[in-house]
Structures are given as C-alpha cells and as structure tokens.
Coordinates of C-alpha atoms and ligand atoms in Angstrom, one line a residue:
M1 CA -11.1 56.7 -40.8
N2 CA -9.8 54.2 -38.1
S3 CA -12.2 53.9 -34.7
P4 CA -10.6 54.2 -31.6
R5 CA -9.4 50.5 -30.5
T6 CA -11.4 49.2 -27.7
A7 CA -11.0 46.0 -25.5
P8 CA -12.6 43.1 -27.1
P9 CA -15.4 41.8 -25.0
G10 CA -14.5 39.5 -21.8
P11 CA -15.5 36.2 -21.6
A12 CA -19.0 36.4 -19.2
I13 CA -18.1 32.5 -17.7
R14 CA -15.3 33.0 -16.2
P15 CA -14.2 30.0 -13.6
R16 CA -10.9 31.6 -12.4
R17 CA -13.7 32.8 -9.6
L18 CA -13.8 30.1 -7.6
R19 CA -10.7 30.0 -7.2
R20 CA -9.6 33.7 -6.5
T21 CA -9.3 33.2 -2.3
P22 CA -8.3 30.6 -0.3
A23 CA -12.0 30.3 1.4
L24 CA -13.8 29.7 -1.9
R25 CA -10.9 27.0 -3.0
R26 CA -11.6 26.0 0.6
M27 CA -15.2 25.7 -0.3
V28 CA -15.0 24.3 -3.7
A29 CA -12.5 21.6 -3.5
Q30 CA -13.9 18.1 -4.5
T31 CA -11.0 16.0 -2.8
R32 CA -10.3 15.9 1.3
L33 CA -8.3 14.1 3.2
H34 CA -8.3 12.8 6.5
P35 CA -5.8 10.7 9.2
A36 CA -8.7 7.5 9.4
E37 CA -8.2 7.0 5.4
L38 CA -4.4 6.6 5.2
V39 CA -2.8 3.1 6.2
L40 CA 1.1 3.0 7.3
P41 CA 3.4 0.4 5.8
M42 CA 5.9 -0.3 9.2
F43 CA 8.8 -3.0 8.4
I44 CA 10.0 -5.2 11.6
R45 CA 13.0 -6.8 11.5
E46 CA 14.6 -9.6 13.0
G47 CA 17.3 -9.8 15.0
I48 CA 18.7 -5.9 15.0
T49 CA 19.0 -3.8 18.7
E50 CA 18.4 -0.6 16.9
P51 CA 16.5 0.7 13.7
A52 CA 17.9 0.1 11.0
P53 CA 17.7 3.0 8.5
I54 CA 16.7 2.4 4.1
A55 CA 18.7 4.3 2.6
S56 CA 16.5 4.0 -0.1
M57 CA 13.6 6.0 1.5
P58 CA 14.6 8.3 3.8
G59 CA 12.7 8.7 6.9
V60 CA 11.6 5.2 6.7
V61 CA 13.4 2.4 9.1
Q62 CA 13.3 -2.1 9.7
H63 CA 12.0 -1.7 13.2
T64 CA 13.1 -3.5 16.6
P65 CA 10.1 -4.4 18.8
D66 CA 10.4 -1.4 20.6
S67 CA 11.3 1.0 18.0
L68 CA 7.8 -0.9 16.1
R69 CA 5.4 -0.3 19.1
V70 CA 6.7 3.4 19.4
A71 CA 5.8 4.1 15.9
A72 CA 2.8 2.1 15.5
T73 CA 1.6 3.9 18.7
E74 CA 2.6 7.7 17.4
A75 CA 0.7 6.7 14.1
V76 CA -2.0 5.7 16.0
A77 CA -2.0 9.4 18.0
A78 CA -2.2 11.1 14.9
G79 CA -4.9 9.5 13.5
V80 CA -4.4 6.9 11.0
G81 CA -6.9 5.0 10.4
G82 CA -4.6 1.6 10.2
L83 CA -1.3 0.1 10.1
M84 CA 0.1 -2.6 7.7
L85 CA 2.8 -4.7 8.8
F86 CA 6.3 -6.6 6.6
G87 CA 8.2 -9.0 8.2
V88 CA 11.9 -9.1 7.4
P89 CA 13.1 -13.0 9.0
T90 CA 16.9 -13.3 9.5
H91 CA 16.3 -17.1 8.3
R92 CA 15.0 -18.1 4.5
D93 CA 14.3 -21.0 3.5
P94 CA 12.5 -22.3 0.1
V95 CA 8.9 -23.1 1.9
G96 CA 9.2 -19.6 3.6
S97 CA 8.9 -21.5 7.2
G98 CA 9.2 -18.4 9.2
A99 CA 5.9 -17.0 7.7
T100 CA 3.5 -19.2 9.4
D101 CA 5.6 -20.1 12.4
P102 CA 3.9 -18.3 15.5
A103 CA 7.5 -17.1 16.5
G104 CA 7.9 -15.4 13.0
V105 CA 8.9 -11.9 13.2
L106 CA 6.2 -11.2 11.6
N107 CA 3.7 -13.1 13.8
V108 CA 5.2 -11.8 16.8
A109 CA 4.9 -8.6 16.1
L110 CA 1.3 -8.8 15.4
A111 CA 0.8 -10.3 18.5
S112 CA 2.6 -7.7 20.3
L113 CA 0.9 -4.5 18.4
K114 CA -2.7 -6.3 19.1
A115 CA -1.6 -6.5 23.0
E116 CA -0.7 -3.3 22.8
L117 CA -3.1 -1.3 20.7
G118 CA -6.5 -4.2 20.7
D119 CA -8.7 -2.4 18.5
A120 CA -7.8 1.0 18.9
T121 CA -6.5 0.7 15.4
V122 CA -6.9 -1.4 12.3
L123 CA -3.8 -4.1 12.2
M124 CA -3.0 -5.1 9.3
A125 CA -0.3 -8.0 7.5
D126 CA 1.0 -8.8 4.3
L127 CA 0.0 -11.6 3.4
C128 CA 3.0 -13.2 1.0
L129 CA 5.9 -15.3 1.2
D130 CA 8.7 -13.9 -0.5
E131 CA 10.0 -11.2 2.5
F132 CA 11.0 -15.5 4.0
T133 CA 11.5 -17.4 1.0
D134 CA 15.4 -18.0 0.5
H135 CA 14.8 -17.4 -3.7
G136 CA 12.6 -14.7 -2.7
H137 CA 9.7 -15.1 -5.0
C138 CA 5.9 -14.7 -3.6
G139 CA 5.8 -18.7 -3.8
V140 CA 7.1 -22.0 -3.7
L141 CA 8.6 -23.1 -6.5
T142 CA 8.1 -26.3 -8.6
P143 CA 11.2 -28.4 -9.7
A144 CA 11.7 -26.5 -12.7
G145 CA 11.8 -23.3 -11.0
T146 CA 8.5 -21.7 -11.6
V147 CA 6.1 -20.4 -9.1
D148 CA 3.6 -23.4 -8.1
N149 CA 0.5 -21.4 -8.0
D150 CA -1.5 -24.5 -6.3
A151 CA 1.3 -25.6 -3.9
T152 CA 1.5 -21.7 -2.8
L153 CA -2.2 -21.3 -2.2
L154 CA -1.4 -24.5 1.1
R155 CA 1.0 -21.9 1.7
Y156 CA -1.1 -18.5 1.9
A157 CA -4.2 -21.2 4.2
E158 CA -1.3 -21.5 6.7
M159 CA -0.3 -18.4 6.7
A160 CA -3.5 -16.7 7.3
I161 CA -4.1 -18.7 10.0
A162 CA -1.4 -17.3 12.0
Q163 CA -1.5 -14.2 11.1
A164 CA -5.3 -14.5 12.1
T165 CA -4.3 -16.1 15.4
A166 CA -1.9 -13.8 15.7
G167 CA -4.4 -10.9 16.1
A168 CA -4.3 -9.4 13.0
D169 CA -7.7 -7.7 12.1
L170 CA -7.1 -7.8 8.0
L171 CA -4.7 -9.8 5.5
G172 CA -3.9 -8.5 2.4
P173 CA -2.7 -11.4 0.0
S174 CA -0.1 -9.9 -2.0
G175 CA 1.1 -12.9 -3.9
M176 CA -1.2 -12.3 -7.1
M177 CA -2.0 -16.5 -7.0
D178 CA -5.0 -17.3 -8.8
G179 CA -7.7 -18.2 -6.1
Q180 CA -5.5 -17.0 -3.7
V181 CA -8.0 -14.7 -2.2
A182 CA -10.9 -17.8 -1.4
A183 CA -8.4 -19.9 -0.6
V184 CA -7.1 -17.9 2.6
R185 CA -11.4 -17.1 3.3
A186 CA -11.9 -21.0 3.6
A187 CA -8.7 -21.2 5.9
L188 CA -10.1 -18.8 7.6
D189 CA -13.4 -20.7 7.9
D190 CA -12.6 -23.6 8.8
E191 CA -10.6 -22.4 11.6
N192 CA -13.9 -20.4 12.8
L193 CA -12.1 -17.1 12.2
I194 CA -14.8 -15.6 10.8
D195 CA -14.2 -11.8 11.7
T196 CA -10.8 -11.6 10.3
G197 CA -11.5 -9.4 7.1
I198 CA -9.1 -9.7 3.7
F199 CA -7.7 -6.5 2.2
A200 CA -6.6 -7.8 -1.3
Y201 CA -4.2 -6.8 -3.4
S202 CA -6.3 -7.3 -6.2
A203 CA -5.0 -5.0 -9.3
K204 CA -1.0 -5.4 -8.7
Y205 CA 1.4 -4.8 -11.6
A206 CA 4.7 -5.9 -12.0
S207 CA 6.4 -2.7 -11.2
S208 CA 9.7 -0.9 -11.0
F209 CA 8.3 1.2 -8.2
Y210 CA 8.8 -1.7 -5.7
G211 CA 12.7 -0.7 -6.5
P212 CA 13.4 0.3 -2.9
F213 CA 11.1 -1.8 -1.1
R214 CA 13.3 -4.6 -1.9
E215 CA 16.1 -2.9 0.5
A216 CA 13.5 -3.0 2.9
V217 CA 13.0 -6.5 3.1
D218 CA 16.8 -7.3 2.1
S219 CA 15.0 -9.5 -0.8
T220 CA 17.1 -12.2 -2.3
L221 CA 15.0 -12.1 -5.3
T222 CA 17.2 -12.8 -8.8
G223 CA 14.7 -12.4 -11.6
D224 CA 11.6 -10.6 -11.9
R225 CA 7.4 -11.6 -10.6
R226 CA 6.0 -11.1 -14.3
S227 CA 4.7 -14.4 -14.7
Y228 CA 2.5 -13.6 -11.6
Q229 CA 2.4 -10.1 -11.4
Q230 CA 0.3 -7.9 -13.9
D231 CA 1.8 -6.4 -17.2
P232 CA 1.9 -2.5 -17.1
A233 CA 0.2 -2.2 -20.5
N234 CA -2.6 -3.6 -19.7
R235 CA -6.2 -2.4 -18.5
T236 CA -8.7 -4.3 -18.5
E237 CA -7.5 -7.1 -16.9
S238 CA -7.9 -5.6 -13.7
R239 CA -11.0 -5.0 -13.6
R240 CA -11.1 -9.0 -13.7
E241 CA -8.8 -10.0 -11.1
V242 CA -10.7 -7.1 -8.5
A243 CA -14.1 -8.8 -9.8
L244 CA -12.8 -12.5 -9.0
D245 CA -11.0 -11.4 -5.5
I246 CA -14.6 -9.9 -4.9
A247 CA -16.7 -12.9 -5.4
E248 CA -13.9 -14.7 -3.7
G249 CA -14.5 -13.0 -0.9
A250 CA -12.3 -9.9 -0.4
D251 CA -13.7 -7.4 1.9
L252 CA -11.6 -4.1 0.8
V253 CA -9.5 -4.9 -2.9
M254 CA -6.4 -2.1 -3.4
V255 CA -4.7 -0.9 -6.7
K256 CA -0.6 -0.8 -6.3
P257 CA 1.2 0.9 -7.4
A258 CA -0.9 3.7 -7.2
M259 CA 0.8 6.7 -9.8
S260 CA 1.2 5.2 -12.7
Y261 CA -2.3 3.0 -12.6
L262 CA -4.5 5.8 -12.0
D263 CA -7.0 4.8 -14.9
V264 CA -7.1 1.6 -13.1
L265 CA -7.5 2.8 -9.8
A266 CA -10.5 4.6 -11.5
D267 CA -12.0 2.0 -13.2
T268 CA -12.2 -0.1 -10.2
A269 CA -13.7 2.7 -8.1
A270 CA -16.6 2.9 -10.7
T271 CA -17.1 -0.7 -10.4
A272 CA -16.4 -2.6 -7.1
T273 CA -18.7 -3.1 -4.4
V274 CA -16.3 -3.2 -1.4
P275 CA -13.7 0.1 -0.3
V276 CA -11.2 0.7 -3.1
A277 CA -7.9 1.3 -1.3
A278 CA -4.4 2.2 -3.4
Y279 CA -0.6 1.6 -2.7
Q280 CA 1.5 4.8 -3.0
V281 CA 5.1 2.1 -3.1
S282 CA 8.3 2.8 -2.6
G283 CA 9.6 3.8 -5.3
E284 CA 6.9 6.9 -5.5
Y285 CA 8.0 7.5 -2.2
A286 CA 11.7 7.8 -3.4
M287 CA 11.5 9.4 -6.0
I288 CA 9.7 12.7 -4.3
E289 CA 12.4 12.0 -1.4
A290 CA 15.1 12.3 -3.6
A291 CA 13.8 15.4 -5.7
V292 CA 13.3 17.3 -2.5
A293 CA 16.8 16.5 -1.7
N294 CA 18.0 17.7 -5.1
G295 CA 15.7 21.1 -3.8
W296 CA 13.7 20.3 -6.7
I297 CA 10.6 19.9 -5.9
D298 CA 8.3 20.9 -2.6
R299 CA 8.2 18.4 -0.3
D300 CA 4.9 19.3 1.3
R301 CA 3.5 20.3 -1.8
A302 CA 4.5 16.8 -3.6
I303 CA 3.1 14.8 -0.7
M304 CA -0.7 16.6 -0.6
E305 CA -1.0 16.5 -4.5
T306 CA -0.4 13.1 -5.2
V307 CA -1.7 11.7 -2.1
T308 CA -4.7 14.1 -3.0
S309 CA -4.5 13.0 -6.7
I310 CA -4.9 8.8 -5.8
R311 CA -8.2 9.6 -3.5
R312 CA -9.2 11.8 -6.2
A313 CA -8.8 9.1 -8.6
G314 CA -11.1 6.7 -6.6
A315 CA -8.9 5.6 -3.5
Q316 CA -11.0 5.3 -0.7
I317 CA -8.0 4.7 1.3
V318 CA -4.2 5.3 0.6
L319 CA -1.2 3.2 1.8
T320 CA 1.4 5.6 2.4
Y321 CA 4.8 6.0 3.8
W322 CA 4.2 9.6 4.7
A323 CA 0.9 8.6 6.3
T324 CA 1.7 9.9 9.9
E325 CA 3.5 12.9 8.8
L326 CA 0.3 13.5 6.8
A327 CA -2.1 12.6 9.6
R328 CA -0.4 15.5 12.0
N329 CA -0.8 18.0 8.9
L330 CA -3.8 17.3 8.2
T331 CA -5.0 17.6 11.7
V332 CA -2.7 21.0 12.4
A333 CA -4.7 22.5 9.3
G334 CA -7.8 21.6 10.5
Ligands
PBG401 C1 4.9 -8.4 -1.9 C2 4.6 -6.9 -1.4 C3 5.5 -6.1 -2.4 C4 5.4 -4.7 -1.9 C5 4.3 -5.0 -1.1 N1 4.0 -6.5 -0.9 C6 6.6 -6.3 -3.2 C7 6.6 -7.2 -4.2 O1 5.4 -7.2 -4.7 O2 7.4 -6.9 -5.1 C8 6.3 -3.5 -2.3 C9 5.7 -2.2 -1.5 C10 5.9 -1.4 -2.1 O3 7.2 -1.0 -2.8 O4 6.5 -0.1 -1.0 N2 5.1 -8.7 -0.7

C-alpha cells in the first residue's frame, strides 16, 4: 500500500524572510551610499570656448573655466564630497612645464574654484605629469627613453608646491613613482604648506580601463605604463605600496581601478590606518554607458550596484564620474 504523498518538510531556516519587503531589505542593508563619500573627477581644457564632449564618456566633458565653475557648484550643491581636477594644456613639452606654471591650466582652475567655493568642498588635483608631457608618460625620461624615477620626483615636488599654493586641499600623486608621497610631503613641509594633505593613488594598476581617459586628456602616449603602474596579476604588492604610502605620509589611500580590483580593495581596507578610496575609472563608466545606449542594461541599477559594491568591498570614498547625478538621486531617495 502506498501512503499518500506529503510535501517534504520545508527548511526551518529561511534567509528569504529578510528579503520579503522593501522595508525589511532597507532595514538590514549593510551598505548605504551618502553623497559626501562621492568624489567627482573633472577635466579642464585650455583654449576652448565651449565645453568639449568626450565621445567615449557620454555625459562627461572637457570644461571651459566657466562651465567648470558651474558644474563644480552644482556638484557641491548636490552634496558631493569633493572634486578631483585634471588639466588638459594646449602646450606640452618633455618635462611637463605647464604642470608647475602658476599660469598653467590646472593651477589656474584650482585657484578659480578655491575663490568660488572656499572651504565648501574638498578641492583636489591629480598630481602627475602625463597630461603635460609631449611624450605622455607620467614622468620625465632618461636619454634612453625610460621613465626616470628620481628626476620625476623633483618635478612632482615642484608640482605639489604649485597646486597647494593655487588652493588644492589634497594632492593626488598618481604617477606610481617610488618615493612620490615622501617627496611631495617633504616639498610641502619645506614651504610650510603643512595643511595640504596627500590623497595617494597607492595601488594603481596598468589597466585597459583607462582607455577613455586618454581621450579625455588628449593623451599623446604611445606604448604603455607597465614599467611603473602595477601588473594586474599581482595582489600582494598592493599591500606593500599601500604600507609605503602611509609610512611616507599619505593622508588617504586609493585603489584604482575599482571593479576588477575589489580583492585589492578589501585587503587595503583591512589593513590601512587612513581612509580608503577607490576610483571607478573612465572605462568602467564607458562600459556601462555603452551597454545602456544599446538597451542592454538598466542604467540607474547598474550605477547603484557598482558603486555600492565598491563601498561594500571596503572603499569609504568612491571617485566616480556619476557623482553629481548619484548624489542627487540619493538625496531624493532619502
Ligand atoms: C594619471 C591618471 C590616469 C587616470 C587618473 N590619473 C591615467 C593613467 O594612469 O594612465 C585615469 C582615470 C580614468 O581612467 O578615469 N594622470
């Protein structure tokens, strides 16, 4: 005789209970985004009278001085935590003279935003020579054509003084030269610029995801940066880079890019004794915008999910080209 079929006993433990309603999900969410943790990277280009769109980064432009002021003011009004500026000069030379010239495009923009916004935001500058050199490398070259680490440090020291004097609150050395944080700190301290901080690009990889950025800064680089930026195959050396930068005086550290380096970010968050940031770079932005343009992905959800996952992995601060838009949406959503 067959006994009647009964449903098998269900599981007693049901994690789905906490996912049932939006209110339950909201209450148990472990990661929340706040506008103040977002940093907006911005490009200022010399010699243009209208903002210039960047084709591979739909919605991002190279700014004129006026459009930069407007966009910066909007970002601050939206609650964005800070602004990271990049300069695109008209004239380039082997040593990147425009980077240290007080009349150079980036230094003038810093001074103008400082005058406009004062201490209402955190004003930051990318401290690197690649936008200013005619060969497009992040440092000066030896006669043989390799990047000369120690000669580059002297240029970074001068650049640090120029940017701090122009009004930057934090400087972002991003060239991956050995000793760059110590060189920048020493130069600032020598000039008694003791309140200017260092937001170090500490774990920075030689990444294909910087592709659209090359368009954004009209890069002249031929070749690659693999002799100074990190090999994507390596995880442990990021611990070394981060520890060195903190020992040399970094006030904040950054992992870059973000999405392919969440393991590195988690390592950094577990050990760093200073705030940790991650940079959702141009290629990460471009991939999502391209998929959206094809109707392949939900834009708002993709933006939210990627930035949330970067925060979840350990970044307290996220640099993202969507900062203003995201800050506005977060404010509306409460
Ligand atoms: C170096 C610098 C780069 C980026 C930020 N700082 C380019 C590079 O290292 O090749 C890339 C940012 C992005 O892709 O959004 N000045």
